[in-house]
PDB file of C-alpha atoms and ligand atoms in Angstrom:
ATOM      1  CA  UNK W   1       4.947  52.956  14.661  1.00 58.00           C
ATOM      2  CA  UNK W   2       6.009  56.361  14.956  1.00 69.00           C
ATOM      3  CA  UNK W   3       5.293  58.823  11.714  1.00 83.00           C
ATOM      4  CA  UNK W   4       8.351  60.934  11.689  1.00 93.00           C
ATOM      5  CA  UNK W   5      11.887  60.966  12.238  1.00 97.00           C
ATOM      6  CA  UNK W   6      13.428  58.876  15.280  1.00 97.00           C
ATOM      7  CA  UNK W   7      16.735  59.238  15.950  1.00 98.00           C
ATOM      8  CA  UNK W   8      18.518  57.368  18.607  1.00 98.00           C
ATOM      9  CA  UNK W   9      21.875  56.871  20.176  1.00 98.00           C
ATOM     10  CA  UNK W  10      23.540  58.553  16.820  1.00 98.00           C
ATOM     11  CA  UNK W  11      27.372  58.420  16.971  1.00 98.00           C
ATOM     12  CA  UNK W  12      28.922  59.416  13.917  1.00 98.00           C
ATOM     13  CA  UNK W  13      32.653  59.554  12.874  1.00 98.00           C
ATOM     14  CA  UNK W  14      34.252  62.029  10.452  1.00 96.00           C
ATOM     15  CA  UNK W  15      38.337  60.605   9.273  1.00 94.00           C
ATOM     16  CA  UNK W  16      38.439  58.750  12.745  1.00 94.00           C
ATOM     17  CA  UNK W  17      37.136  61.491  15.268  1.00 97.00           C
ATOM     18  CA  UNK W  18      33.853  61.532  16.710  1.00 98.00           C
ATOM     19  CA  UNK W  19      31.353  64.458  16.131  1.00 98.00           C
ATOM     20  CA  UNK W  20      28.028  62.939  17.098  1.00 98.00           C
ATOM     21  CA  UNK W  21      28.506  61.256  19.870  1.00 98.00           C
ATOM     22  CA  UNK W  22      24.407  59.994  21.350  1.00 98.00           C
ATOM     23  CA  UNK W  23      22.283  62.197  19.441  1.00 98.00           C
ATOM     24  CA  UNK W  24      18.810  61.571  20.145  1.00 98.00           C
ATOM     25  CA  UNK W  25      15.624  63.228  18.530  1.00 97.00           C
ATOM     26  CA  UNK W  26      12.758  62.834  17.450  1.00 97.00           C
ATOM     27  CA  UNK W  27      10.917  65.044  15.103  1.00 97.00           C
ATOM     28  CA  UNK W  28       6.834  63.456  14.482  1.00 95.00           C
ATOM     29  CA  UNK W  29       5.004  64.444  11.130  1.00 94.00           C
ATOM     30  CA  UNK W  30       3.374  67.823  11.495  1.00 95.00           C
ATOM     31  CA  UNK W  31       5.542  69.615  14.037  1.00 96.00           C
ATOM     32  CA  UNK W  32       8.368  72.279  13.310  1.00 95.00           C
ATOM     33  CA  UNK W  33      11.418  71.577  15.623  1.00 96.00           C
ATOM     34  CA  UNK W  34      14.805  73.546  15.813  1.00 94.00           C
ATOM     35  CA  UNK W  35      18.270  72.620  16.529  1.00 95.00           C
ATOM     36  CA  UNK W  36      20.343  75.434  17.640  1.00 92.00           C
ATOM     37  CA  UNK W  37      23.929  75.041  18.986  1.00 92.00           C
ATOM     38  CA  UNK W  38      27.256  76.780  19.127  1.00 89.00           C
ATOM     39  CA  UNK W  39      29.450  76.304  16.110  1.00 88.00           C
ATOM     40  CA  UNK W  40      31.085  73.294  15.397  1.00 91.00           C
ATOM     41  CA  UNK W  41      29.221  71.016  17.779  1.00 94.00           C
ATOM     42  CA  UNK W  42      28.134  69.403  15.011  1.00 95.00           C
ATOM     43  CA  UNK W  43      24.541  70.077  13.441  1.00 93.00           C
ATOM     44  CA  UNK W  44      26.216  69.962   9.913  1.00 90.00           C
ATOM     45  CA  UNK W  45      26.827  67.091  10.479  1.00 94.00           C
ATOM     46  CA  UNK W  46      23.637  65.867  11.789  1.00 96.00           C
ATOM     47  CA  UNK W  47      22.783  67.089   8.224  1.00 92.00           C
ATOM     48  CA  UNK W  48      25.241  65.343   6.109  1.00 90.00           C
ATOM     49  CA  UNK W  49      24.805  61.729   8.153  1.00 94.00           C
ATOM     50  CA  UNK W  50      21.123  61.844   7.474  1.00 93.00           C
ATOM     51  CA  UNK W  51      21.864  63.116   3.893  1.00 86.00           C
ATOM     52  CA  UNK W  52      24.118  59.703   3.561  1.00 89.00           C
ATOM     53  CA  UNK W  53      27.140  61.575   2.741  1.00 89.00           C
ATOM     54  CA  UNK W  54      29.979  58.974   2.463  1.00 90.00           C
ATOM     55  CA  UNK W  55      32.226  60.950   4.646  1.00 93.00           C
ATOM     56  CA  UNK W  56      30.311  60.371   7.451  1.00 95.00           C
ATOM     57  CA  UNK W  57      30.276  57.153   9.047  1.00 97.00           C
ATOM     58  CA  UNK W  58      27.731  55.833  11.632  1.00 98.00           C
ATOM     59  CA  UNK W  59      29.238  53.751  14.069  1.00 98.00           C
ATOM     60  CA  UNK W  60      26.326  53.065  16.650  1.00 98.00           C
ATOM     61  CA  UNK W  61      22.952  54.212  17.029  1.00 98.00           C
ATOM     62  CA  UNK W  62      20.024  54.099  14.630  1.00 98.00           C
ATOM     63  CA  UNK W  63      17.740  56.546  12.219  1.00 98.00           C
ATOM     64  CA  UNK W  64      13.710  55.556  11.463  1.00 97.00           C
ATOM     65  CA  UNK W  65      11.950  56.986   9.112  1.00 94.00           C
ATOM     66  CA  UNK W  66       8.070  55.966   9.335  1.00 89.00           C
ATOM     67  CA  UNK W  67       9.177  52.610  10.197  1.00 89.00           C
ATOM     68  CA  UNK W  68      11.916  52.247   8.287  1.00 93.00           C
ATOM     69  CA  UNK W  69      15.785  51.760   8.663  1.00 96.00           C
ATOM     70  CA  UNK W  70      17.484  55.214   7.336  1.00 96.00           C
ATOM     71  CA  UNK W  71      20.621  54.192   7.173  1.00 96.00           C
ATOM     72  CA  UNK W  72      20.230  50.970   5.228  1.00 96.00           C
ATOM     73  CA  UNK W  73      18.641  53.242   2.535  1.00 94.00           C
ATOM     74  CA  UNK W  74      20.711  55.032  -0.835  1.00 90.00           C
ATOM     75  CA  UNK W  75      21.157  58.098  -0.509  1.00 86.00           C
ATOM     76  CA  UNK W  76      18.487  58.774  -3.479  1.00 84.00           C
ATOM     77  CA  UNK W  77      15.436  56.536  -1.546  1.00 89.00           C
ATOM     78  CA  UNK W  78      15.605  58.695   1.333  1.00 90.00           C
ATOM     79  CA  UNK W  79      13.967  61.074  -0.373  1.00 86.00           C
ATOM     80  CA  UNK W  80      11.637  59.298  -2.563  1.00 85.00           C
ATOM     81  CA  UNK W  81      10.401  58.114   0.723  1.00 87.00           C
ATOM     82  CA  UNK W  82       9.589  61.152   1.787  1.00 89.00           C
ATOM     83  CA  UNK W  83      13.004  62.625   3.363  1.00 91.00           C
ATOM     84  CA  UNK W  84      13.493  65.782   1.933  1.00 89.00           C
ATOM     85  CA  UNK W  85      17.343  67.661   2.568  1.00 82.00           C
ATOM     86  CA  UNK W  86      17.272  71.097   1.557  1.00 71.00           C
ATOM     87  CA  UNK W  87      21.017  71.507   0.242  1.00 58.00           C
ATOM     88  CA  UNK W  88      20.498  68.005  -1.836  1.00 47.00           C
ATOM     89  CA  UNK W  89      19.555  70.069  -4.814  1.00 49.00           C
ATOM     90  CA  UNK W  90      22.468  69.539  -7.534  1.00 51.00           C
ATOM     91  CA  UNK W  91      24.725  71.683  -8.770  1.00 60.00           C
ATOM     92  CA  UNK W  92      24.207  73.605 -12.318  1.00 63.00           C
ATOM     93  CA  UNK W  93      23.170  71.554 -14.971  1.00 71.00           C
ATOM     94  CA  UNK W  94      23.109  73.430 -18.586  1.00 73.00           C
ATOM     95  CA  UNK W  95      19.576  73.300 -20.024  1.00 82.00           C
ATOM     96  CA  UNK W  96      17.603  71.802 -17.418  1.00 87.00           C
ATOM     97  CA  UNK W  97      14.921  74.361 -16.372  1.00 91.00           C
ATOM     98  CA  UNK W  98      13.741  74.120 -12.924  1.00 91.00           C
ATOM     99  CA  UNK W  99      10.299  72.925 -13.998  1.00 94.00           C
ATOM    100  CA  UNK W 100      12.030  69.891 -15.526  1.00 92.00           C
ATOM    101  CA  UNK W 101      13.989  68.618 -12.939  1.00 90.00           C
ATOM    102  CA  UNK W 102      11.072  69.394 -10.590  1.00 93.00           C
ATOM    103  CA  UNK W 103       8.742  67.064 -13.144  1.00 94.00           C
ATOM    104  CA  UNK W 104      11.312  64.517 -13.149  1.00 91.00           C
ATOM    105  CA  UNK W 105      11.376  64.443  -8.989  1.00 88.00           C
ATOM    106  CA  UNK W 106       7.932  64.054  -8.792  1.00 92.00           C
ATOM    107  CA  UNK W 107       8.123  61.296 -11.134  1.00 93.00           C
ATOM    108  CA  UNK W 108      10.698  59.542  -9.434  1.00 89.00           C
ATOM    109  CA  UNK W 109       8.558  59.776  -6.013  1.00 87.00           C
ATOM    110  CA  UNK W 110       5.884  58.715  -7.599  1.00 90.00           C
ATOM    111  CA  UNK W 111       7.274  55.683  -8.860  1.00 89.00           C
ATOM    112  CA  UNK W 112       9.052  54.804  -5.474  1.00 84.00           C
ATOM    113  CA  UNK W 113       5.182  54.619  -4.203  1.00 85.00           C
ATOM    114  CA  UNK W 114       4.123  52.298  -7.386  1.00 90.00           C
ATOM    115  CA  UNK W 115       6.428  51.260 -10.224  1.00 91.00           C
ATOM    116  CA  UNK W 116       3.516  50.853 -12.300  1.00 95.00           C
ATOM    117  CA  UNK W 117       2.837  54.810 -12.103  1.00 93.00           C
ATOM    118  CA  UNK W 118       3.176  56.175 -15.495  1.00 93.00           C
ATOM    119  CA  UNK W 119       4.117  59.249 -14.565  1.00 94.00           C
ATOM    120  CA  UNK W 120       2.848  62.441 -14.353  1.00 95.00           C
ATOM    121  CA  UNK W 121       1.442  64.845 -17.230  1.00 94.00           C
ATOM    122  CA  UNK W 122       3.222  67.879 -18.562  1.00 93.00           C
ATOM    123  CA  UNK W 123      -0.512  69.303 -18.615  1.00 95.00           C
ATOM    124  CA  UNK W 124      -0.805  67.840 -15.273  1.00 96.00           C
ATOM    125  CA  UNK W 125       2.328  69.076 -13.998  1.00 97.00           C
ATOM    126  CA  UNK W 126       2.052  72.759 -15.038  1.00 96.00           C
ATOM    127  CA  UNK W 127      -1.306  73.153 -13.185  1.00 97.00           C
ATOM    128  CA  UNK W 128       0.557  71.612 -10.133  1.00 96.00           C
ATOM    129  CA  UNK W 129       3.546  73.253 -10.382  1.00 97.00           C
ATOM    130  CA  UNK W 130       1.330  76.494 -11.145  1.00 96.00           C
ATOM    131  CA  UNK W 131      -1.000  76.529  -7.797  1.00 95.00           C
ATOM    132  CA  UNK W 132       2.255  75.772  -5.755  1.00 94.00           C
ATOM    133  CA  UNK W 133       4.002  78.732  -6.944  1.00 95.00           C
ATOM    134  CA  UNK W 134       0.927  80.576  -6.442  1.00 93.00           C
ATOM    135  CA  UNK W 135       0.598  79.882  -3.310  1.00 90.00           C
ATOM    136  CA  UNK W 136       4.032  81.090  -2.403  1.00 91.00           C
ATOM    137  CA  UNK W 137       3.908  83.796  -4.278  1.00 89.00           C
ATOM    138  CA  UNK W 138       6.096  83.374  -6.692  1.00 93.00           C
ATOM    139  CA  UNK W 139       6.462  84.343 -10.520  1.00 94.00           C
ATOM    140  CA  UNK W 140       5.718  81.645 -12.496  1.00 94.00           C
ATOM    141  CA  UNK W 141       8.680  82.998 -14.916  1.00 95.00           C
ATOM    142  CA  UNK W 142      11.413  81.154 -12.004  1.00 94.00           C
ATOM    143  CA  UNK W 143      10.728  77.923 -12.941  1.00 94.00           C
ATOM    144  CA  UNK W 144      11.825  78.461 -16.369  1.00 94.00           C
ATOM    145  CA  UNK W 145      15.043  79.683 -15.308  1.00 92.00           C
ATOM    146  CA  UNK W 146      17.983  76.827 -15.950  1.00 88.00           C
ATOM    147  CA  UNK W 147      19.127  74.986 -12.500  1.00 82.00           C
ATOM    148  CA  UNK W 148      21.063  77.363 -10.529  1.00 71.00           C
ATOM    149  CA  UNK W 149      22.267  78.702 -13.205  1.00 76.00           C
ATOM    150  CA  UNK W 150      23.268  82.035 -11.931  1.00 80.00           C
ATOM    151  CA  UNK W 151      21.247  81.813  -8.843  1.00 82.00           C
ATOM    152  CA  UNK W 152      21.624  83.856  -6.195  1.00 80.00           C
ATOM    153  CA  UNK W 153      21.233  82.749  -2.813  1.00 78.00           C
ATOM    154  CA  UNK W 154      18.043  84.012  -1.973  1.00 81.00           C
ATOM    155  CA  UNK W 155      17.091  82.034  -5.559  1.00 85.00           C
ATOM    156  CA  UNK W 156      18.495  79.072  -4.734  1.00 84.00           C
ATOM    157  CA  UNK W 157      16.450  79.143  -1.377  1.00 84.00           C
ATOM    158  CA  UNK W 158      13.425  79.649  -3.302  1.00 87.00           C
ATOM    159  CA  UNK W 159      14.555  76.725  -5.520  1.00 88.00           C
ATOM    160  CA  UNK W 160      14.336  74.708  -2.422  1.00 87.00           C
ATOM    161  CA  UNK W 161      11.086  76.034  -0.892  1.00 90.00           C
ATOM    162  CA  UNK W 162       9.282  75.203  -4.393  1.00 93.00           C
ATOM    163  CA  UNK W 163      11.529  71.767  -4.626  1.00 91.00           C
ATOM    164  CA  UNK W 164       9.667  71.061  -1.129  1.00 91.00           C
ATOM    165  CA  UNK W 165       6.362  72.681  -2.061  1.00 93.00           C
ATOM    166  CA  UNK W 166       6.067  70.443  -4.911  1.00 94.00           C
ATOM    167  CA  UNK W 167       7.321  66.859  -3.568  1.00 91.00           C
ATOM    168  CA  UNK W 168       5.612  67.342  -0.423  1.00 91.00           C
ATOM    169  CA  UNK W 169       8.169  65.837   1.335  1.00 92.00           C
ATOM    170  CA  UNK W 170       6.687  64.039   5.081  1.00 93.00           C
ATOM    171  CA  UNK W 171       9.815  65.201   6.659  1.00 94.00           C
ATOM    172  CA  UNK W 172      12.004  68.137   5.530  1.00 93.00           C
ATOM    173  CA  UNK W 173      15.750  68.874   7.119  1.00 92.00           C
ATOM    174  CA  UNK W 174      16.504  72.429   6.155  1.00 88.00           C
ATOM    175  CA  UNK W 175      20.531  73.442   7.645  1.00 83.00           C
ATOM    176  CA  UNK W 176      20.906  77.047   7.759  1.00 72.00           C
ATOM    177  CA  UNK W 177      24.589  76.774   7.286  1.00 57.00           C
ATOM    178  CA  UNK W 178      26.939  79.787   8.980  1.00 46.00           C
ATOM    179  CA  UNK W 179      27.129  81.532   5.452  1.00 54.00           C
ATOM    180  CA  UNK W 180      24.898  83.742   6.645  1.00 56.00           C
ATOM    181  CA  UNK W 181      21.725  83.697   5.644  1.00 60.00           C
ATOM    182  CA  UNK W 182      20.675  87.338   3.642  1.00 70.00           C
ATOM    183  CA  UNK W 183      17.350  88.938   5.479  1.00 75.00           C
ATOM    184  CA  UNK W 184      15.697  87.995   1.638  1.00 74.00           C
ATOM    185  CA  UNK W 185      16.901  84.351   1.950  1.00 76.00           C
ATOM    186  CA  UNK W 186      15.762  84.389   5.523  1.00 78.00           C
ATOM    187  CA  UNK W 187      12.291  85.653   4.402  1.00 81.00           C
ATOM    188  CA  UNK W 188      11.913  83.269   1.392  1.00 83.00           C
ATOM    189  CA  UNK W 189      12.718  80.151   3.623  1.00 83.00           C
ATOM    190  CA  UNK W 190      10.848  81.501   6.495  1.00 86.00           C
ATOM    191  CA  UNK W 191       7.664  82.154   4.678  1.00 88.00           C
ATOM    192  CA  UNK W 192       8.283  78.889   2.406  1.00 89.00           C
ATOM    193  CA  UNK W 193       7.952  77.268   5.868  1.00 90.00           C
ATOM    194  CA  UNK W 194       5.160  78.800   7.159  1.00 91.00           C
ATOM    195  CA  UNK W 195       3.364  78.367   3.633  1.00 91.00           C
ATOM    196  CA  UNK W 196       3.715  74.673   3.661  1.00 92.00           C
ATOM    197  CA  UNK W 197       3.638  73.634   7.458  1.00 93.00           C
ATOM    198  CA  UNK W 198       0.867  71.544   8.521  1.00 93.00           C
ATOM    199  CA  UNK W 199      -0.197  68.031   9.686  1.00 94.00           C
ATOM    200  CA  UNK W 200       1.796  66.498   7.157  1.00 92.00           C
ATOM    201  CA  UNK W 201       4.748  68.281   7.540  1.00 94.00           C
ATOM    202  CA  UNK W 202       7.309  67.733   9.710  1.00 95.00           C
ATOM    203  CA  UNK W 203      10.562  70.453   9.362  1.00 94.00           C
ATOM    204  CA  UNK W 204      13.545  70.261  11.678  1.00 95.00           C
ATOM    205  CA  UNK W 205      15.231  73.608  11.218  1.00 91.00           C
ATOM    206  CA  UNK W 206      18.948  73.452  11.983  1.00 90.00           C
ATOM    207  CA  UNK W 207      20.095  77.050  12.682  1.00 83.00           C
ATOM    208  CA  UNK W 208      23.238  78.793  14.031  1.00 74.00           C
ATOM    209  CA  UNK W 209      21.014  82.375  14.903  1.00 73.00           C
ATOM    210  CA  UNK W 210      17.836  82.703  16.931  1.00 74.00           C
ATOM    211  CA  UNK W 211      16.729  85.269  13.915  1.00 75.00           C
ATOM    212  CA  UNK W 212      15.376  82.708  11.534  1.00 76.00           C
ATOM    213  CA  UNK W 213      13.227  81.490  14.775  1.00 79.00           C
ATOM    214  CA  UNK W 214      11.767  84.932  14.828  1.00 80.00           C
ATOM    215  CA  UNK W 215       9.778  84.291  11.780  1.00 84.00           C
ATOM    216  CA  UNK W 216       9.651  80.416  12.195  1.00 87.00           C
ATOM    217  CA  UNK W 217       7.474  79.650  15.177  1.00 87.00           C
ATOM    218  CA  UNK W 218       9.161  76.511  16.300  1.00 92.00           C
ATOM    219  CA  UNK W 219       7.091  73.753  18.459  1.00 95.00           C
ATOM    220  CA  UNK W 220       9.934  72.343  19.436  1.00 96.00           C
ATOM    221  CA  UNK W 221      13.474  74.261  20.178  1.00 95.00           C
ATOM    222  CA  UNK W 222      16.868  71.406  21.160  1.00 97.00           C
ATOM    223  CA  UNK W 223      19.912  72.805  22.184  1.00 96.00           C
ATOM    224  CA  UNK W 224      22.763  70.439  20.337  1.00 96.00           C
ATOM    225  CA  UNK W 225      26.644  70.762  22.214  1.00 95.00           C
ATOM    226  CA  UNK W 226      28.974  68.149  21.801  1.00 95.00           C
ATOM    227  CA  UNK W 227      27.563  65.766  19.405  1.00 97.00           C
ATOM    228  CA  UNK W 228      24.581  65.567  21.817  1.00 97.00           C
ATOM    229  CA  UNK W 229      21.042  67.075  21.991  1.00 97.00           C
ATOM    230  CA  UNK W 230      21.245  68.694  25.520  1.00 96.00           C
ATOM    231  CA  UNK W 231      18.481  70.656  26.490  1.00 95.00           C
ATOM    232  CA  UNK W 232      14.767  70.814  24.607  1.00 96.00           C
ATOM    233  CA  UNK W 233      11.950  73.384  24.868  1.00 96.00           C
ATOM    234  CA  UNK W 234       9.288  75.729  23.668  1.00 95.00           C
ATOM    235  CA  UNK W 235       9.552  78.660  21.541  1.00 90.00           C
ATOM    236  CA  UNK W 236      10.950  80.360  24.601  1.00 91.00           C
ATOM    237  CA  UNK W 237      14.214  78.240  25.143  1.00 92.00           C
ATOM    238  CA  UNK W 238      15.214  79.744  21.204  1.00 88.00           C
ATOM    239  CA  UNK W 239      14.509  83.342  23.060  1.00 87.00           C
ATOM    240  CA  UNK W 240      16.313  82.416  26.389  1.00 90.00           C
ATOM    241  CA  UNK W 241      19.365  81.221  24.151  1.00 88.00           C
ATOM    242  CA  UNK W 242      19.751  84.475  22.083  1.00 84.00           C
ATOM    243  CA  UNK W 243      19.956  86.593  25.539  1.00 88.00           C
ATOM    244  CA  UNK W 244      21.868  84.519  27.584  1.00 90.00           C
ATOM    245  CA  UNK W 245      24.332  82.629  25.269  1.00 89.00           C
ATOM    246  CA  UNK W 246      24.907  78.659  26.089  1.00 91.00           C
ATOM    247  CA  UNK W 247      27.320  79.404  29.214  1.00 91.00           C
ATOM    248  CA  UNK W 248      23.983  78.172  30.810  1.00 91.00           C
ATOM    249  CA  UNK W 249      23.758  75.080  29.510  1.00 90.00           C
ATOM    250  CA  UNK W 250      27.274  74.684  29.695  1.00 90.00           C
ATOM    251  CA  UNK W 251      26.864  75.437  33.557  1.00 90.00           C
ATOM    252  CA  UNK W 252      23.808  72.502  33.720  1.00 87.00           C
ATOM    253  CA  UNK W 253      25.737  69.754  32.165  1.00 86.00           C
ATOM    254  CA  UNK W 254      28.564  69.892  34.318  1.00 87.00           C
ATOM    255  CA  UNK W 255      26.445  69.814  37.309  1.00 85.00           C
ATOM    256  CA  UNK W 256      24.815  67.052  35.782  1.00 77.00           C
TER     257      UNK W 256
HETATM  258  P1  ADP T   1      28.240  72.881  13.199  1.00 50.01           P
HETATM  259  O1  ADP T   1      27.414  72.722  11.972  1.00 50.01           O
HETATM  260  O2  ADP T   1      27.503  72.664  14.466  1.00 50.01           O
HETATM  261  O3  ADP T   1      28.982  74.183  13.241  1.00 50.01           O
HETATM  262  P2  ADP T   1      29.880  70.785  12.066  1.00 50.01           P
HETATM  263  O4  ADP T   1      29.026  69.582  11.999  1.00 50.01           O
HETATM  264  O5  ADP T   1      30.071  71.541  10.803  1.00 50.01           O
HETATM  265  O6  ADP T   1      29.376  71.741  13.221  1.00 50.01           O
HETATM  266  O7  ADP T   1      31.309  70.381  12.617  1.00 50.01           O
HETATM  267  C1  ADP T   1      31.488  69.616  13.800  1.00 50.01           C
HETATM  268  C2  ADP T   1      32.946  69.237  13.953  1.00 50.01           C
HETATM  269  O8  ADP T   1      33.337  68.363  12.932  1.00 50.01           O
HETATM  270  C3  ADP T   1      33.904  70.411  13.881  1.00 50.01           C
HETATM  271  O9  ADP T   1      34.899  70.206  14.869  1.00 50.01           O
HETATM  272  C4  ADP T   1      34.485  70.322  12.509  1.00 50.01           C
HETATM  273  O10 ADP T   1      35.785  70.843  12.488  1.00 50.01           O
HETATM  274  C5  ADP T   1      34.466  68.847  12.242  1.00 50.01           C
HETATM  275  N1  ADP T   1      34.272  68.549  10.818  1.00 50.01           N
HETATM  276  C6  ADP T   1      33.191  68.868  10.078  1.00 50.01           C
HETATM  277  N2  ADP T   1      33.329  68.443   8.820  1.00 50.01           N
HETATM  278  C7  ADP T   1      34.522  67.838   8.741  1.00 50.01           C
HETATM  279  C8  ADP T   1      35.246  67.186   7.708  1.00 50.01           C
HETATM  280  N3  ADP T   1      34.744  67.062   6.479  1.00 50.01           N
HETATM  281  N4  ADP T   1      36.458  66.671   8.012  1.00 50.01           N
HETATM  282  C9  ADP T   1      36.967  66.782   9.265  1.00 50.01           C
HETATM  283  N5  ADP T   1      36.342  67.368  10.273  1.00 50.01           N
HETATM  284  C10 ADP T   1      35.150  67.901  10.032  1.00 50.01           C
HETATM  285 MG1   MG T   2      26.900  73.919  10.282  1.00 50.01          MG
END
């Protein structure tokens, strides 16, 4: 058994037309992979179908998750298990800090591992919770700040980064949506990433620029185009891609 994400033969429907249409990928614990594509070719939704959004339906192929069936899963096990989807964070919710809902996260993973687990300690947490932030550098004063309450973007990125930081998630999807990431943002994700990667990491980056690839080293760059991964690579490919466009790849596949 693999340890990672496996995803094979995805086809995916959204109100009756296909958007994923064969996606295979597969993205093993401790390696940082990116999908870039051209817009609308559907790495959102890649995002969403592995987020279980109900919109989305799956009508062949199948998702693994260290050995286990994704898409039989709620929405909510994924990431107990271990699946962590950067945009899942919930809207504002009046008076809960961020260090709560963090607390209560952990929690919740920790009983998805043992039911017996009594939880963790508030003395326990704010020493965790503490070194984390240290080690992103980031003032401890955030996580008393209520949910996204006010957050700016580049906050609500750092939200994330500490959200993952703290679960230690095995595999984390993080969709730079077209909104256009701000250069702070950019930073804060980039250097979250860096901060955390490692052998029991695994981060598929889902980008529509090259930039964020400037500061996120990729191992592994795919090139997604109609509902299909296309084309993987090195570091390089995300470099070729930025000079030369996808006309290229466009080019390859119809030779194919
Ligand atoms: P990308 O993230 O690569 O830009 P998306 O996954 O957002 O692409 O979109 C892929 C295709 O699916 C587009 O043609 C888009 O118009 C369509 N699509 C996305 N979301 C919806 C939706 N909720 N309802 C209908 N069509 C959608
Ligand atoms: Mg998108």
């Amino acid at each position: 058994m693999m340890s990672g994400l496996e995803i094979r033969n995805l086809h995916v429907q959204i109100e009756g037309k296909e958007i994923l249409k064969g996606l295979t990928l597969t993205v093993p614990k401790g390696e940082v992979h990116a999908i870039m594509g051209p817009n609308g070719t559907g790495k959102s939704t890649l995002a969403y179908t592995l987020m279980g959004h109900p919109s989305y339906e799956v009508t062949e192929g199948e998702v693994w998750f260290n050995g286990r069936n994704v898409l039989e899963m709620e929405v909510d096990e994924r990431s107990r298990a271990g699946l962590f989807l950067a945009f899942q964070y919930p809207v504002a919710i009046p008076g809960v800090t961020l260090a709560n809902f963090l607390r209560t996260a952990v929690n919740a993973r920790r009983r998805a591992e043992n039911p017996q687990d009594k939880g963790i300690s508030i003395v326990e947490f704010r020493k965790l919770l503490k070194e984390r932030m240290a080690a992103l550098k980031m003032d401890p004063a955030f996580a008393g700040r209520y949910l996204n309450d006010g957050f700016s973007g580049g906050e609500k990125k750092r939200a994330e980064i500490l959200q993952m930081a703290v679960l230690r998630p095995e595999i984390a999807i993080l969709d730079e949506t077209d909104s256009g990431l701000d250069i702070d943002a950019l930073r804060i994700v980039s250097e979250g990433v860096n901060a955390l990667r490692g052998p029991d990491l695994g981060v598929l980056v889902i980008t529509h620029y090259q930039r964020i690839l400037n500061y996120i080293k990729p191992d592994v760059v795919h090139v997604m185009m109609d509902g299909r991964i296309v084309e993987s690579g090195g570091a390089e490919l995300a470099l070729h891609l930025e000079e030369h466009g996808y006309d290229w790849v466009r080019e390859k596949l119809e030779e194919r």
